[in-house]
XYZ file of C-alpha atoms in Angstrom:
555
model
C -5.104 -0.261 36.629
C -4.837 2.987 38.621
C -3.028 4.649 35.710
C -5.900 3.771 33.369
C -9.432 5.051 33.102
C -12.365 3.949 30.997
C -13.066 6.284 28.129
C -16.730 7.329 28.025
C -17.103 9.976 25.377
C -20.561 11.242 24.537
C -21.716 10.281 21.054
C -18.764 7.962 20.346
C -19.994 4.547 21.395
C -16.882 2.718 20.209
C -14.934 4.657 22.806
C -16.556 2.547 25.521
C -14.362 -0.314 24.273
C -11.189 1.587 25.114
C -9.162 2.138 28.259
C -6.995 5.237 28.199
C -3.544 4.944 29.725
C -2.637 8.210 31.407
C 1.054 7.355 31.176
C 0.966 6.666 27.445
C 2.093 9.370 25.043
C 0.043 10.402 22.038
C -3.402 9.484 23.337
C -2.958 5.737 22.925
C -5.609 3.468 24.331
C -5.877 -0.202 25.205
C -8.684 -2.147 23.544
C -10.836 -4.083 25.982
C -10.991 -7.869 25.390
C -13.680 -9.035 22.972
C -16.969 -10.623 23.954
C -16.561 -13.528 21.537
C -13.731 -15.294 19.715
C -14.211 -17.720 16.815
C -11.927 -19.751 14.567
C -12.585 -20.755 10.979
C -11.405 -24.237 10.121
C -12.047 -26.462 7.106
C -15.190 -27.885 8.752
C -16.724 -24.506 9.602
C -16.626 -21.684 12.151
C -16.371 -22.538 15.849
C -16.804 -20.408 18.970
C -14.127 -20.527 21.649
C -14.611 -20.381 25.413
C -12.680 -18.438 28.011
C -12.612 -18.043 31.777
C -10.719 -14.732 31.799
C -11.434 -13.193 28.343
C -7.710 -13.369 27.536
C -7.114 -17.062 26.781
C -9.669 -18.776 24.538
C -9.995 -22.473 23.609
C -11.662 -24.746 21.066
C -10.333 -28.321 21.094
C -6.575 -27.845 20.670
C -6.915 -24.356 19.136
C -5.879 -21.577 21.500
C -6.164 -17.818 20.995
C -4.221 -15.730 23.506
C -4.775 -11.985 23.927
C -1.712 -10.386 25.485
C -1.751 -6.752 26.679
C 1.562 -5.192 25.643
C 1.619 -1.658 26.958
C -1.272 -0.019 25.130
C -1.458 -2.726 22.447
C -3.281 -6.042 22.480
C -1.318 -8.841 20.806
C -3.155 -11.825 19.301
C -1.344 -15.169 19.383
C -2.817 -18.338 17.869
C -2.031 -22.041 18.140
C -3.865 -24.590 16.008
C -1.613 -27.632 15.714
C -3.883 -30.279 14.222
C -6.164 -28.468 11.741
C -5.501 -25.989 8.908
C -6.441 -22.523 10.208
C -8.329 -20.153 7.930
C -9.164 -17.211 10.199
C -9.763 -15.897 13.692
C -12.702 -13.585 14.442
C -12.865 -11.255 17.456
C -16.210 -9.635 18.242
C -17.115 -6.755 20.550
C -20.596 -5.496 21.415
C -21.507 -1.811 21.272
C -24.466 0.404 20.487
C -24.193 1.535 16.884
C -24.343 5.289 16.404
C -26.609 5.866 13.354
C -24.909 9.132 12.364
C -21.336 7.835 12.582
C -19.132 8.109 9.495
C -16.467 5.449 9.050
C -13.355 5.348 6.835
C -11.330 2.193 6.161
C -8.156 1.561 4.187
C -7.482 -0.647 1.120
C -5.897 -4.083 0.679
C -3.198 -2.797 -1.654
C -3.960 0.281 -3.791
C -7.170 2.274 -3.752
C -9.299 2.314 -6.894
C -11.085 5.643 -6.610
C -13.527 4.127 -4.123
C -12.397 5.056 -0.604
C -14.521 7.465 1.437
C -16.296 8.091 4.731
C -19.597 6.234 4.843
C -22.221 5.376 7.482
C -21.393 2.305 9.552
C -22.537 -0.865 7.784
C -21.516 -4.290 9.073
C -21.309 -5.854 5.614
C -18.550 -3.433 4.582
C -14.982 -4.684 5.005
C -12.558 -2.098 6.409
C -9.029 -3.349 5.649
C -6.370 -2.965 8.336
C -7.859 -0.031 10.254
C -10.777 2.336 10.451
C -11.479 5.880 11.583
C -14.894 6.705 13.009
C -15.672 10.414 12.789
C -17.562 11.928 15.681
C -19.418 15.204 16.099
C -16.554 16.652 18.162
C -12.785 16.168 17.727
C -12.618 14.140 20.938
C -15.341 11.824 19.608
C -13.170 10.496 16.777
C -12.062 6.905 17.449
C -9.557 4.749 15.535
C -9.032 0.992 15.653
C -6.395 -0.933 13.693
C -3.570 -3.438 13.687
C 0.109 -2.661 13.645
C 1.859 -2.883 10.299
C 3.927 -5.948 9.441
C 1.604 -8.554 10.971
C 1.174 -12.171 9.941
C -2.459 -12.096 8.808
C -4.700 -10.092 6.476
C -6.970 -8.127 8.817
C -10.253 -6.328 8.326
C -12.799 -4.664 10.571
C -16.580 -4.544 10.376
C -18.776 -2.159 12.370
C -22.555 -1.891 12.590
C -25.626 -3.749 13.821
C -24.503 -3.335 17.429
C -21.114 -4.982 17.048
C -17.524 -4.512 15.937
C -15.604 -7.441 14.493
C -11.967 -7.965 13.573
C -11.195 -10.838 11.204
C -7.609 -12.073 11.017
C -7.344 -14.088 7.814
C -4.654 -16.735 8.259
C -5.065 -18.437 4.892
C -2.063 -19.795 3.069
C -2.933 -19.157 -0.583
C -6.403 -20.734 -1.093
C -6.384 -23.062 1.920
C -5.846 -22.850 5.657
C -2.340 -22.495 7.040
C -0.792 -25.585 8.644
C 0.895 -24.137 11.718
C 1.947 -27.397 13.319
C 3.458 -26.769 16.776
C 4.332 -23.113 16.274
C 2.383 -20.168 17.690
C 1.353 -17.548 15.146
C 1.860 -13.899 16.089
C -1.304 -13.060 14.171
C -1.679 -9.317 14.783
C -1.294 -6.545 17.320
C -4.377 -4.404 17.925
C -3.974 -0.688 18.618
C -6.441 2.144 19.077
C -6.720 5.816 19.906
C -9.290 8.542 20.420
C -9.258 12.104 19.177
C -7.757 14.864 21.269
C -9.239 18.323 21.765
C -6.561 19.975 19.646
C -7.132 17.668 16.652
C -9.473 17.435 13.727
C -10.274 14.011 12.276
C -7.412 14.206 9.763
C -4.867 14.918 12.492
C -6.187 12.062 14.639
C -6.032 9.625 11.708
C -2.526 10.739 10.859
C -1.334 10.340 14.438
C -2.938 6.902 14.495
C -0.953 5.855 11.407
C 2.158 6.627 13.430
C 0.888 4.352 16.210
C 0.299 1.518 13.728
C 3.792 1.922 12.223
C 6.239 3.048 14.916
C 9.360 2.522 12.743
C 8.784 3.637 9.133
C 11.618 3.590 6.615
C 11.563 6.984 4.893
C 13.525 8.740 2.151
C 16.253 10.996 3.434
C 14.800 13.874 1.403
C 11.551 14.467 -0.517
C 11.355 12.411 -3.721
C 10.515 14.067 -7.039
C 11.423 13.763 -10.699
C 10.207 12.102 -13.891
C 8.937 8.745 -15.186
C 8.317 7.869 -18.849
C 5.284 5.564 -18.486
C 2.367 7.949 -19.035
C 3.454 9.029 -22.476
C 5.594 6.091 -23.631
C 3.467 3.260 -22.163
C 6.292 0.789 -22.584
C 7.332 1.889 -26.066
C 10.539 3.349 -24.710
C 14.265 3.175 -25.387
C 17.525 4.453 -23.978
C 17.412 7.339 -26.463
C 13.873 8.282 -25.406
C 14.819 8.171 -21.720
C 17.734 10.528 -22.333
C 15.530 12.840 -24.420
C 12.962 12.956 -21.618
C 15.678 13.599 -19.032
C 17.287 16.388 -21.064
C 13.892 18.007 -21.674
C 13.217 18.473 -17.971
C 16.721 18.686 -16.505
C 16.879 22.478 -16.924
C 13.618 22.865 -14.994
C 14.947 21.192 -11.870
C 15.994 23.253 -8.839
C 19.566 23.577 -7.659
C 20.636 22.016 -4.405
C 21.689 18.671 -2.990
C 18.263 16.998 -3.306
C 18.560 15.791 -6.874
C 15.539 14.527 -8.837
C 15.013 11.006 -10.171
C 14.606 9.896 -13.763
C 12.784 6.569 -13.573
C 12.837 4.114 -16.493
C 9.486 2.353 -16.440
C 8.388 -0.922 -18.085
C 9.866 -1.850 -21.450
C 13.605 -2.096 -20.824
C 14.075 -5.823 -20.015
C 14.554 -8.855 -22.272
C 11.266 -9.902 -23.885
C 9.641 -13.286 -23.323
C 9.860 -15.434 -26.491
C 6.101 -16.100 -26.414
C 5.286 -12.414 -25.825
C 7.633 -10.344 -28.014
C 7.094 -6.658 -27.415
C 5.060 -7.104 -24.196
C 6.479 -4.409 -21.950
C 4.773 -5.508 -18.735
C 5.575 -9.215 -18.935
C 9.233 -9.677 -19.721
C 11.453 -12.694 -19.489
C 14.669 -11.728 -17.787
C 14.792 -8.721 -15.488
C 18.543 -8.923 -15.128
C 19.115 -8.423 -18.863
C 18.024 -5.497 -21.059
C 16.587 -5.777 -24.549
C 18.123 -4.333 -27.717
C 16.620 -0.868 -27.128
C 18.661 -0.561 -23.929
C 22.152 -1.745 -24.887
C 23.911 -0.811 -21.629
C 21.918 -0.152 -18.474
C 24.906 0.833 -16.373
C 26.003 3.345 -18.977
C 22.477 4.723 -19.283
C 22.340 5.234 -15.534
C 25.618 7.112 -15.686
C 24.346 9.364 -18.485
C 21.214 10.169 -16.465
C 23.436 11.096 -13.551
C 25.555 13.362 -15.784
C 22.353 15.221 -16.704
C 21.782 16.008 -13.032
C 19.258 13.316 -12.120
C 19.392 10.067 -10.203
C 18.599 6.894 -12.191
C 15.709 4.616 -11.274
C 13.968 1.697 -12.974
C 10.893 -0.554 -12.921
C 10.753 -4.319 -12.452
C 8.234 -7.147 -11.964
C 9.777 -9.515 -9.425
C 7.535 -12.587 -9.747
C 7.832 -12.938 -13.539
C 9.340 -16.346 -14.230
C 11.708 -16.824 -17.164
C 10.039 -18.894 -19.888
C 12.262 -21.925 -19.285
C 11.664 -22.121 -15.515
C 10.873 -25.620 -14.252
C 7.177 -26.163 -13.568
C 8.040 -27.297 -10.034
C 9.094 -23.715 -9.210
C 5.890 -22.076 -10.446
C 2.626 -21.129 -8.792
C -0.307 -23.216 -10.075
C -2.707 -21.676 -12.593
C -5.832 -20.124 -11.072
C -8.477 -17.715 -12.286
C -6.703 -14.458 -13.075
C -3.343 -16.237 -13.251
C -3.788 -18.923 -15.865
C -1.999 -17.659 -18.981
C 0.639 -20.297 -19.844
C 2.694 -17.551 -21.499
C 2.994 -15.806 -18.130
C 4.474 -18.252 -15.587
C 4.758 -16.925 -12.010
C 7.465 -17.766 -9.491
C 6.395 -19.345 -6.201
C 8.045 -17.101 -3.562
C 7.990 -19.847 -0.922
C 10.768 -21.642 -2.844
C 14.252 -20.523 -1.784
C 15.659 -20.815 -5.316
C 13.111 -18.272 -6.550
C 13.862 -15.810 -3.771
C 17.550 -16.118 -4.660
C 16.744 -15.288 -8.314
C 14.734 -12.215 -7.299
C 17.501 -11.056 -4.995
C 20.105 -11.468 -7.754
C 18.026 -9.190 -9.983
C 17.881 -6.472 -7.341
C 21.595 -6.866 -6.659
C 22.154 -6.393 -10.399
C 20.276 -3.073 -10.341
C 22.473 -2.008 -7.460
C 25.605 -2.954 -9.405
C 24.361 -0.882 -12.366
C 24.135 2.132 -10.073
C 20.348 2.596 -9.938
C 19.279 4.507 -6.850
C 15.552 3.719 -6.928
C 13.676 0.583 -7.965
C 9.927 0.462 -8.534
C 8.670 -3.119 -8.238
C 5.215 -3.915 -9.519
C 2.398 -6.489 -9.852
C 3.468 -8.774 -7.002
C 0.051 -8.896 -5.286
C -1.796 -9.675 -8.514
C 0.831 -12.168 -9.662
C 0.675 -13.921 -6.309
C -3.093 -14.006 -5.750
C -4.626 -13.523 -9.204
C -6.827 -10.646 -7.984
C -6.689 -6.876 -7.721
C -7.562 -5.269 -4.421
C -11.070 -4.303 -5.515
C -11.787 -7.991 -6.293
C -10.952 -9.246 -2.791
C -14.302 -8.682 -1.094
C -15.230 -12.381 -1.067
C -11.692 -13.698 -0.643
C -8.120 -12.773 -1.371
C -7.619 -15.439 -4.016
C -9.290 -18.437 -5.631
C -10.000 -21.269 -3.174
C -8.221 -24.604 -3.081
C -4.673 -23.934 -4.310
C -1.476 -24.101 -2.261
C 1.988 -22.611 -2.066
C 4.914 -25.023 -2.112
C 5.280 -24.178 1.599
C 1.863 -24.334 3.253
C 3.142 -23.630 6.779
C 3.205 -19.843 6.314
C 0.224 -17.543 5.949
C -0.179 -15.474 2.788
C 0.745 -12.393 4.795
C 3.946 -14.078 6.013
C 4.847 -15.154 2.460
C 4.405 -11.582 1.227
C 6.402 -10.168 4.125
C 9.240 -12.598 3.483
C 9.273 -11.550 -0.189
C 9.380 -7.867 0.756
C 12.169 -8.444 3.273
C 14.219 -10.344 0.693
C 13.796 -7.489 -1.793
C 14.712 -4.959 0.874
C 17.871 -6.870 1.752
C 19.012 -7.213 -1.854
C 18.265 -3.602 -2.843
C 20.922 -2.233 -0.506
C 20.828 1.568 -0.213
C 18.468 2.034 -3.183
C 15.040 3.455 -2.504
C 12.164 1.039 -3.130
C 8.738 1.977 -4.474
C 6.128 -0.721 -4.122
C 3.336 -0.732 -6.706
C 0.437 -3.196 -6.399
C 1.938 -4.005 -3.023
C 0.150 -4.440 0.308
C 0.746 -1.133 2.043
C 0.233 -2.442 5.566
C 2.962 -5.029 4.970
C 5.247 -2.716 2.968
C 5.341 -0.104 5.756
C 8.709 -0.066 7.467
C 10.426 -1.805 4.527
C 9.909 0.449 1.488
C 10.702 4.138 1.406
C 7.824 4.815 -0.991
C 4.599 3.060 -1.867
C 2.071 3.657 -4.647
C -1.157 4.218 -2.767
C -3.628 4.227 -5.692
C -4.292 2.661 -9.070
C -2.796 4.223 -12.206
C -3.512 7.786 -13.197
C -3.362 8.484 -16.946
C -1.746 10.338 -19.788
C -4.691 9.440 -22.026
C -7.867 10.402 -20.123
C -8.490 12.978 -17.418
C -11.377 11.014 -15.860
C -8.982 8.276 -14.757
C -6.566 10.701 -13.084
C -9.457 12.442 -11.341
C -10.899 9.136 -10.138
C -7.732 7.376 -9.069
C -5.316 10.162 -8.218
C -7.467 12.682 -6.386
C -9.362 10.073 -4.369
C -6.310 8.149 -3.226
C -4.395 11.278 -2.253
C -7.414 12.575 -0.364
C -7.916 9.492 1.782
C -4.452 7.927 2.132
C -2.312 11.015 2.575
C -2.711 10.381 6.312
C -0.153 7.594 5.767
C 2.470 9.895 4.221
C 5.730 9.775 6.193
C 3.976 7.606 8.788
C 4.037 4.335 6.823
C 6.233 5.492 3.908
C 6.326 8.354 1.405
C 2.846 8.028 -0.120
C 3.086 8.106 -3.919
C -0.198 9.260 -5.456
C 1.173 8.520 -8.954
C 2.287 10.658 -11.865
C 1.172 13.709 -13.748
C 0.687 12.354 -17.285
C 1.511 15.468 -19.298
C 0.396 14.739 -22.871
C -1.708 16.468 -25.561
C -4.586 14.082 -24.769
C -5.202 15.521 -21.295
C -6.298 19.180 -21.133
C -3.640 21.322 -19.505
C -6.206 23.248 -17.427
C -7.049 20.012 -15.613
C -3.545 18.552 -15.449
C -2.194 21.824 -14.074
C -4.435 21.429 -11.032
C -3.294 17.837 -10.419
C 0.300 19.060 -10.724
C -0.323 21.818 -8.159
C -1.975 19.424 -5.720
C 0.833 16.878 -5.888
C 3.542 19.544 -5.672
C 1.919 21.193 -2.663
C 0.904 18.021 -0.817
C 4.352 17.188 0.525
C 4.103 13.761 -1.133
C 6.350 12.549 -3.993
C 5.949 14.296 -7.351
C 6.724 12.369 -10.549
C 5.904 13.706 -14.009
C 5.631 11.925 -17.359
C 6.063 14.712 -19.901
C 5.583 14.034 -23.611
C 7.830 16.531 -25.448
C 4.994 17.707 -27.704
C 2.960 18.722 -24.628
C 5.640 20.851 -22.992
C 5.321 24.483 -24.003
C 6.138 27.759 -22.280
C 3.258 27.573 -19.788
C 4.006 23.980 -18.920
C 7.713 24.670 -18.394
C 6.964 27.524 -16.027
C 4.496 25.452 -14.017
C 6.839 22.445 -13.890
C 9.763 24.563 -12.718
C 7.663 25.944 -9.866
C 6.292 22.502 -8.988
C 9.681 20.780 -8.933
C 11.159 23.508 -6.726
C 8.256 23.109 -4.324
C 8.363 19.299 -4.271
C 12.114 19.261 -3.593
C 11.573 20.874 -0.188
C 10.132 19.501 3.015
C 6.544 20.770 3.344
C 3.603 20.286 5.694
C 1.449 17.351 4.644
C -1.540 18.564 2.627
C -4.924 18.200 4.311
C -8.207 17.565 2.462
C -10.670 19.872 4.196
C -13.864 18.367 2.775
C -12.896 14.690 2.870
C -15.737 13.821 5.253
C -18.395 14.631 2.658
C -16.976 14.001 -0.808
C -15.341 11.236 -2.838
C -12.816 13.611 -4.439
C -11.842 16.437 -2.086
C -11.817 19.892 -3.702
C -10.851 21.990 -0.662
C -7.309 21.577 0.625
C -4.898 23.149 3.073
C -1.496 23.295 1.372
C 1.454 24.838 3.178
C -0.947 26.603 5.539
C -3.116 28.092 2.778
C -6.665 27.090 1.777
C -6.720 26.092 -1.908
C -9.777 25.155 -3.995
C -9.699 22.813 -7.007
C -12.247 22.086 -9.716
C -12.090 18.399 -10.649
C -14.896 18.548 -13.220
């Protein structure tokens, strides 16, 4: 312990729970053991006992806390009862003026911001507490790629971490195995940092091995003007329209074919977002390999969209997830990813895209299809209670991770963009991840709500977890250019991916000039944009882009 010292920062009471390691790089800190540990089982919540604060017991349930360098690993055994969750609780004196920022379960929905500490508020995965001085900022979280859904709560004199070990809507049946539930990490601000820099450094601590694109990603996507009413001819028209605006150089842009290309389900003809066979195109896309080649001839790299858990209409009922609230349309059967045959089908689809020559695949809806809820609906539980996967010995987090790893393996060298995916589980596996709900080519209010907010509060994850995709610029006549031009400038200058959906009728001289400048900027490596007023507003208007202060008007 001689290398370590207790951290006692004035005005940052959470810091008293940390031990700084003088030998650790990057200001990492070890979290002190909790004061209480509880387990949630089918018959209620039970408190564990411990002689050393590292090994805790209740009947045959054991929670072990293992210091691993500056991290604190949580290992759980519960052989005879289905395990729902583990709760770790620390005591501290709540600072009334503290502002706290958490993350989101999957995407944000225009609702993330710094707020006063309030114990009833769930803070998914990690949180940043802002202090009056840079050194007063404190961050607590869990490393990416864990085996449980984790959230923090702070306030009322305590800090609590809940590790949800549910398997679908019931407890996980671990049997004799020990669950590597999560690894807790923490840090405190350094004198040279503002809160944004501390949070960004902390994201690197949570994800030490991200998988990143080799070069910045930019280009076009048809969704926000076509909305699924697309075709091979329309894709080529869109690609030709913008190909001349792209910069020269070896970092070529992408042309992404969004929903609408695959074979339709017999019960849902024309439904672009629920299709039947994602290895086979519909009549509007006669030859996907040829289309990819034609996109490449126009100077762009082909990409496409898919929905991996869609089950073909004739899939045996034994391979499907059971109907629950939010997932009970008999016309939309969902594959159970704990069944090996289904994983093999999903992998064959991704291998098909690779054989067609597509260099980027955007996969969508897997969290909703799996759990029947969007992220903003998960406050009282991640899914409906009572239902089970075919394999009930893995936690929901483990099932999702196994799905992501299978997709990663089958995609080969293609870039992956997760959409409606769990960012804390996608980190290290996908090169890009959609960090917010959809922007819009129909209404500015939606882009302002979803796009600006998510970029403001999750850009700290950019190139730490993955390339953080704030979603597209929907360039159509329905969205005023004066407003869209600002969203375009923010995305292009943020260092994050830039994708544009440009309806031909909305692209005039001014738009072409702005797009040409934006694409040239987005093709280059840039400093990550910093929201300068993110501590006090829901939609930051003051930004530092490439070293310059830039103001936006989101009204």
